[in-house]
Tab-separated table of C-alpha atoms and ligand atoms in Angstrom:
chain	number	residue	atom	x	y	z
M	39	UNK	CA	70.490	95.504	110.009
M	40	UNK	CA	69.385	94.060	107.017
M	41	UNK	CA	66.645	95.827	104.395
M	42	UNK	CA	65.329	92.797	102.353
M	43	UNK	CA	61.658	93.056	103.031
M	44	UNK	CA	61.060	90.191	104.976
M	45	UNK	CA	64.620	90.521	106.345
M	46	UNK	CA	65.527	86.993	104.275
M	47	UNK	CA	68.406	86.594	101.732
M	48	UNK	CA	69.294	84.054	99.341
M	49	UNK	CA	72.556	83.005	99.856
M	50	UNK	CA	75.287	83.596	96.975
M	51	UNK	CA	79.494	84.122	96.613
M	52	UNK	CA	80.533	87.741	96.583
M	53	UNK	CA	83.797	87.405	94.958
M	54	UNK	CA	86.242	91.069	95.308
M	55	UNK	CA	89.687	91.181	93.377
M	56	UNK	CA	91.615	93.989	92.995
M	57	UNK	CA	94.618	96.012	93.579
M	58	UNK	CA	96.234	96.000	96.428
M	59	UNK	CA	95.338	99.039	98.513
M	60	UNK	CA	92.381	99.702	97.254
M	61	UNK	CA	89.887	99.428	100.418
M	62	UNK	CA	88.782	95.828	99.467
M	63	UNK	CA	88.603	94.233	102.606
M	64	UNK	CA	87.376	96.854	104.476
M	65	UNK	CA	84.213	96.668	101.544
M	66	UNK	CA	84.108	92.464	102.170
M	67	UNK	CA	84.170	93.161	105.765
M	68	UNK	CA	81.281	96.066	105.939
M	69	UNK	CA	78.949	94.256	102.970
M	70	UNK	CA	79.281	90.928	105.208
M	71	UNK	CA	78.465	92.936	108.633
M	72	UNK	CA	75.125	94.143	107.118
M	73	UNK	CA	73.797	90.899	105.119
M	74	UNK	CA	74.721	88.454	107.534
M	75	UNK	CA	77.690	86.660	105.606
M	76	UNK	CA	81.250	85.291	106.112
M	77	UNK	CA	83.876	87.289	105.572
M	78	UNK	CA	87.157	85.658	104.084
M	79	UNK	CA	90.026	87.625	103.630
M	80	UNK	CA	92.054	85.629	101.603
M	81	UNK	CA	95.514	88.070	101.165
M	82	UNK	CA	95.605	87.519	105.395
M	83	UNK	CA	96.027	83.932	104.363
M	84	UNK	CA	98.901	84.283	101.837
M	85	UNK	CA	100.387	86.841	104.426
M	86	UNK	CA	100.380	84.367	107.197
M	87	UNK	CA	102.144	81.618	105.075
M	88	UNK	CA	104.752	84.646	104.471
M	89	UNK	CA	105.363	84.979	108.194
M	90	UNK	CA	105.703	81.412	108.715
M	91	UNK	CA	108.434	81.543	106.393
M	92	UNK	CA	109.963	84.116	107.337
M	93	UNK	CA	110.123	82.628	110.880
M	94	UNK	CA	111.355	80.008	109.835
M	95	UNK	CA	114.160	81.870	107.950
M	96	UNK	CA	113.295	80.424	104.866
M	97	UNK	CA	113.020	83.799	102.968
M	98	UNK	CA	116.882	85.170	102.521
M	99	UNK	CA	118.194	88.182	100.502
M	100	UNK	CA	114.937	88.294	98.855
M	101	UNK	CA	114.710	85.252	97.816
M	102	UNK	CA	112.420	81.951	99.217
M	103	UNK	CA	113.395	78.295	99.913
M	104	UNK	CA	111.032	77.249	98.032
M	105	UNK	CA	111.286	73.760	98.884
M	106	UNK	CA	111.789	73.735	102.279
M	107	UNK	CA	108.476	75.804	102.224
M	108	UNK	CA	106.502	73.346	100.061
M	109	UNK	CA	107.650	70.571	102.475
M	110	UNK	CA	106.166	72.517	105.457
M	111	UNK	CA	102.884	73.393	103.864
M	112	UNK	CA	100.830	70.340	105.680
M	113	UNK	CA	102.824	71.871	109.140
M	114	UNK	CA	100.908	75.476	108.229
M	115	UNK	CA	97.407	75.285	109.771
M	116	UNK	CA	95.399	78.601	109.092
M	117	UNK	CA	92.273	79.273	110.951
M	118	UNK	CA	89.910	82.419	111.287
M	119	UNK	CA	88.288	83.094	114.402
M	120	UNK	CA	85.573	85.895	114.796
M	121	UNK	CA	86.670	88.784	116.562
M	122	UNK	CA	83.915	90.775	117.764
M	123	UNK	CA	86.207	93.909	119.051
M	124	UNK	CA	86.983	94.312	115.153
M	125	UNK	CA	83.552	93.543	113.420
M	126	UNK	CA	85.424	90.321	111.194
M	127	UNK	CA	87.621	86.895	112.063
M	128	UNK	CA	91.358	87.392	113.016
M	129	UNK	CA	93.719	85.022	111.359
M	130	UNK	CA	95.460	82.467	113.666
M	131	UNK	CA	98.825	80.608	112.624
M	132	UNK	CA	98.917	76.982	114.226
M	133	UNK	CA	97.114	78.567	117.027
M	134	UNK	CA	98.378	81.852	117.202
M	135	UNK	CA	96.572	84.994	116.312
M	136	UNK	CA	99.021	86.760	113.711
M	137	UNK	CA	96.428	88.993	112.774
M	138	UNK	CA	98.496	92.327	113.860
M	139	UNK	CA	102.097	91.028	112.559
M	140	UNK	CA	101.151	89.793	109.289
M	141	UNK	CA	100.308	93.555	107.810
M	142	UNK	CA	103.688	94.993	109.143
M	143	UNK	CA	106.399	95.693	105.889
M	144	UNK	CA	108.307	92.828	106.417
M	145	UNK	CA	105.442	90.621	105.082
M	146	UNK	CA	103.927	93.020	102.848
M	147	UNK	CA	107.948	92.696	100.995
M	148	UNK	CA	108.110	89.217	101.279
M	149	UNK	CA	104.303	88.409	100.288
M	150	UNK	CA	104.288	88.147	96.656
M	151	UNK	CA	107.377	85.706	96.471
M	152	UNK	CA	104.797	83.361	98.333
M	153	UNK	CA	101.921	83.944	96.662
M	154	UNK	CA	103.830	82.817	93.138
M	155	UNK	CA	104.627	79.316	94.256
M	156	UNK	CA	101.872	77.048	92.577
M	157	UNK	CA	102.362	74.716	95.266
M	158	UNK	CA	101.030	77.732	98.324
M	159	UNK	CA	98.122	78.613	96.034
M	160	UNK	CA	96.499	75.466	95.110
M	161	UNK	CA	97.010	74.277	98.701
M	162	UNK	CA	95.192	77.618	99.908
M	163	UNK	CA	92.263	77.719	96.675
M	164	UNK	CA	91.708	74.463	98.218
M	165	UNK	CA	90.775	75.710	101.732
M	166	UNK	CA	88.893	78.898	100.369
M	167	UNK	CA	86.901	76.583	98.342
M	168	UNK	CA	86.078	74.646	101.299
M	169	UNK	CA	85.175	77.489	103.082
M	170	UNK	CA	82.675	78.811	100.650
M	171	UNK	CA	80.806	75.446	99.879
M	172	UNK	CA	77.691	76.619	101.776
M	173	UNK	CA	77.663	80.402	100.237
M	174	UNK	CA	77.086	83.283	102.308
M	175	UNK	CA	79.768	84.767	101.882
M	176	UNK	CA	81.932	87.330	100.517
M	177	UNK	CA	85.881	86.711	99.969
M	178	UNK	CA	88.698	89.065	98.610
M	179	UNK	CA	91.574	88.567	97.215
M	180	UNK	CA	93.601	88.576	93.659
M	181	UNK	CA	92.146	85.148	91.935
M	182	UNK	CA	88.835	84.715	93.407
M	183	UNK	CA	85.966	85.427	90.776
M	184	UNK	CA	89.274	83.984	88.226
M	185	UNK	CA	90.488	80.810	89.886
M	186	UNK	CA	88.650	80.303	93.438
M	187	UNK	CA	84.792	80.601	92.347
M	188	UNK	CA	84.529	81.294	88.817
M	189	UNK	CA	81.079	80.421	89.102
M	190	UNK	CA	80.200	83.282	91.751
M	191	UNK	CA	77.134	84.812	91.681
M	192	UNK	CA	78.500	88.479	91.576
M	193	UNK	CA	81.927	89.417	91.172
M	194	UNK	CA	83.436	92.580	91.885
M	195	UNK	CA	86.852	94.208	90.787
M	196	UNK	CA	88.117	97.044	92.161
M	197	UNK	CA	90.291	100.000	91.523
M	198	UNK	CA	91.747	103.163	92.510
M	199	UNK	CA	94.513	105.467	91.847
M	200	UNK	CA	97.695	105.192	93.603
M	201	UNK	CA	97.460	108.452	95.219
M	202	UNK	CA	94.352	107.467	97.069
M	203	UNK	CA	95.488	104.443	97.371
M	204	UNK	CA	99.185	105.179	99.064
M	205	UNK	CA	96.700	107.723	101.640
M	206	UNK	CA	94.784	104.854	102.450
M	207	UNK	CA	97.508	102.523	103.354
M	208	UNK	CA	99.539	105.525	105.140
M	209	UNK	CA	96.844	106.063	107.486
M	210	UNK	CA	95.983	102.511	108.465
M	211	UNK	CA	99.601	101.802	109.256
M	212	UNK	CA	100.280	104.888	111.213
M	213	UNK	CA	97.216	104.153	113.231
M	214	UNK	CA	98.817	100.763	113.957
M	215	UNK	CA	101.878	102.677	115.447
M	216	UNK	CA	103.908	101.395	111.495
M	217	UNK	CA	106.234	104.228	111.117
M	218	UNK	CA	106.406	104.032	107.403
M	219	UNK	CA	106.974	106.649	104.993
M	220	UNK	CA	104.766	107.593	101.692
M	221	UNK	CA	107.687	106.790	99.404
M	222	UNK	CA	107.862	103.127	101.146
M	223	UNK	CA	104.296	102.556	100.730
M	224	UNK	CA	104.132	103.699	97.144
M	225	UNK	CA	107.081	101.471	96.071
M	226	UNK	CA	105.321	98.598	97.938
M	227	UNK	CA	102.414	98.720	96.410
M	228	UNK	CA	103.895	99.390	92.960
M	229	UNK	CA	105.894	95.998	93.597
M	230	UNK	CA	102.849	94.263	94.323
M	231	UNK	CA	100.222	94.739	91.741
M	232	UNK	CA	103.429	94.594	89.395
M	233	UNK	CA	104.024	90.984	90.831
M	234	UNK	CA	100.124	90.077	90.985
M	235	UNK	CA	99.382	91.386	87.290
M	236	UNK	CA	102.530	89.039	85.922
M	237	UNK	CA	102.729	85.879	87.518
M	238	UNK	CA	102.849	82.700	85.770
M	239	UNK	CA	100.119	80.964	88.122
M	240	UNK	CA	96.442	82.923	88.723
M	241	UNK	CA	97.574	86.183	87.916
M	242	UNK	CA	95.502	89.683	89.092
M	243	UNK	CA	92.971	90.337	86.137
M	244	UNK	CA	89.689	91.195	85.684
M	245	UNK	CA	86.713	88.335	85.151
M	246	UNK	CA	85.164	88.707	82.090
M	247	UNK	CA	81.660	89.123	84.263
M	248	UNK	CA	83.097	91.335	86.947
M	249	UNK	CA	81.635	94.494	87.533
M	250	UNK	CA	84.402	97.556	87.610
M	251	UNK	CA	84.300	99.512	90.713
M	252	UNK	CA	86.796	102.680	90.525
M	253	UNK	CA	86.270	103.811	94.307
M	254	UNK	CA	88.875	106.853	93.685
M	255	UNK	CA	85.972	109.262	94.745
M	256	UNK	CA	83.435	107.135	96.687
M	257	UNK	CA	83.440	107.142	100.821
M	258	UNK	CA	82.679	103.825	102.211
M	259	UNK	CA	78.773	105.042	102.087
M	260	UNK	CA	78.898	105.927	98.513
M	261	UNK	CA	79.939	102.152	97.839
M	262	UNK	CA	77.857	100.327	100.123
M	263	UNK	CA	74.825	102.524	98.405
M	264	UNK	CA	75.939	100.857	95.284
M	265	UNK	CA	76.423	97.524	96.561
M	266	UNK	CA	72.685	97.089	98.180
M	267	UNK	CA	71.295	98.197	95.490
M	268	UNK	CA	72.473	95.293	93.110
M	269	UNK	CA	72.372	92.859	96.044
M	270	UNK	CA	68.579	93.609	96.916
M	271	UNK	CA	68.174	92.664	92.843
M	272	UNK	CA	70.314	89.369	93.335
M	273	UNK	CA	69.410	88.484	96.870
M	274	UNK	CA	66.209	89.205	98.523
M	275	UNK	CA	63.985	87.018	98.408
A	89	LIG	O1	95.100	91.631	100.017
A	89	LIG	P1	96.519	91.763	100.586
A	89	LIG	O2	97.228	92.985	100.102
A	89	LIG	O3	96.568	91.603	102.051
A	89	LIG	O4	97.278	90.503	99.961
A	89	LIG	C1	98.619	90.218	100.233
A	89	LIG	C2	99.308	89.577	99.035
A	89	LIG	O5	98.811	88.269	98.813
A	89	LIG	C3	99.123	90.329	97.726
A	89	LIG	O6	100.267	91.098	97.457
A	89	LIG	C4	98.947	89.265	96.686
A	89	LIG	C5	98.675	88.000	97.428
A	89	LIG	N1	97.339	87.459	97.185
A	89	LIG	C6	97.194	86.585	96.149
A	89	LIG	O7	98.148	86.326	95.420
A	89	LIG	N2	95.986	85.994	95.933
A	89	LIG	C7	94.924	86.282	96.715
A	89	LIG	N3	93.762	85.668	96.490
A	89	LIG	C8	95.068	87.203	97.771
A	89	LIG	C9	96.290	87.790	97.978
């Protein structure tokens, strides 16, 4: 249900970084559900070169081949499909839904010694970019209102502490049937934005024009108030 007056929308590239953790795809996926857009999650596409990798035992004792990896990239075909069960598109691997197994721990370890290799993320900026040249739509990730669309129309980063943060993640795995502890989670995450705030290539920072959103305190209401209210200023027509 959409609340522009005449129910029509300009549209524009919602652009979401943040921490990991932090409820930003669940915000792409709700903001694109009510205005009509595609929603991108971009981390499901980093995760899905991860579990190629991994089945392809290319990531040992923590460490990649990187390039046996970088030789397979043109054999890694990502596609979204929409899943209507789940409200948003479910990543497929050359074919093969993955959606489900890329968000288990082994990924979520192995993720950000993918997503450092320049060679991964120009060939997946590429695709994103491709898949935003006609707008509409609304795409998280680390680099996007940075590297992906600097020019986006409104960027958002978000933020949250870890404690809410850790909760959030806890839940959605355990709901998933993940037996995973707090500590596990914590240290994960930790990792992560550690590895996403210091790499070499696109690292995790803020856009100069991003908006902050601190959601520490907000439900999923709270934010899509605030969302709707600056989209109705940059969108209705
Ligand atoms: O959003 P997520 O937690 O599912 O993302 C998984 C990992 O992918 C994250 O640890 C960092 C990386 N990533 C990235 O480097 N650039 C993006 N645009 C999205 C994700």
């Amino acid at each position: 249900m959409d609340y522009c007056k005449n129910n029509s929308r300009k549209k524009i590239i919602i652009a979401i970084d943040g921490y990991s953790a932090c409820g930003k795809s669940t915000f792409a996926k709700d903001i694109s559900a009510r205005i009509g857009y595609i929603f991108i999650d971009t981390g499901a596409m980093y995760r899905a070169v991860t579990l190629y990798a991994i089945n392809h035992g290319m990531i040992k004792n923590g460490k990649v081949d990187e390039q046996t990896l970088i030789a397979a990239l043109p054999d890694i075909k990502i596609a979204f499909k929409f899943n209507p069960d789940r409200g948003a598109s479910d990543i497929y691997l050359n074919g093969h839904n993955v959606e489900k197994e890329i968000r288990g721990i082994e990924v979520s370890d192995a993720v950000s010694l993918v997503s450092q290799i320049g060679e991964v993320r120009s060939g997946l900026v590429r695709l994103q970019q491709q898949m935003g040249v006609d707008k509409g739509i609304v795409m998280d990730g680390r680099d996007i209102g940075t590297v992906v669309f600097p020019n986006a129309e409104l960027k958002i980063f978000m933020t949250a502490s870890e404690e809410v943060r850790v909760e959030r993640r806890y839940k959605e795995l355990l709901s998933k049937g993940e037996n995973v502890s707090k500590k596990e989670i914590a240290e994960n995450l930790r990792a992560r934005d550690y590895a996403d705030e210091h790499r070499a290539i696109s690292p995790l920072r803020k856009a100069d024009d991003a908006i902050l959103l601190d959601n520490s305190d907000m439900t999923p209401a709270d934010q899509m108030k605030w969302i709707m209210g600056i989209l109705d200023k940059l969108t209705c027509m």
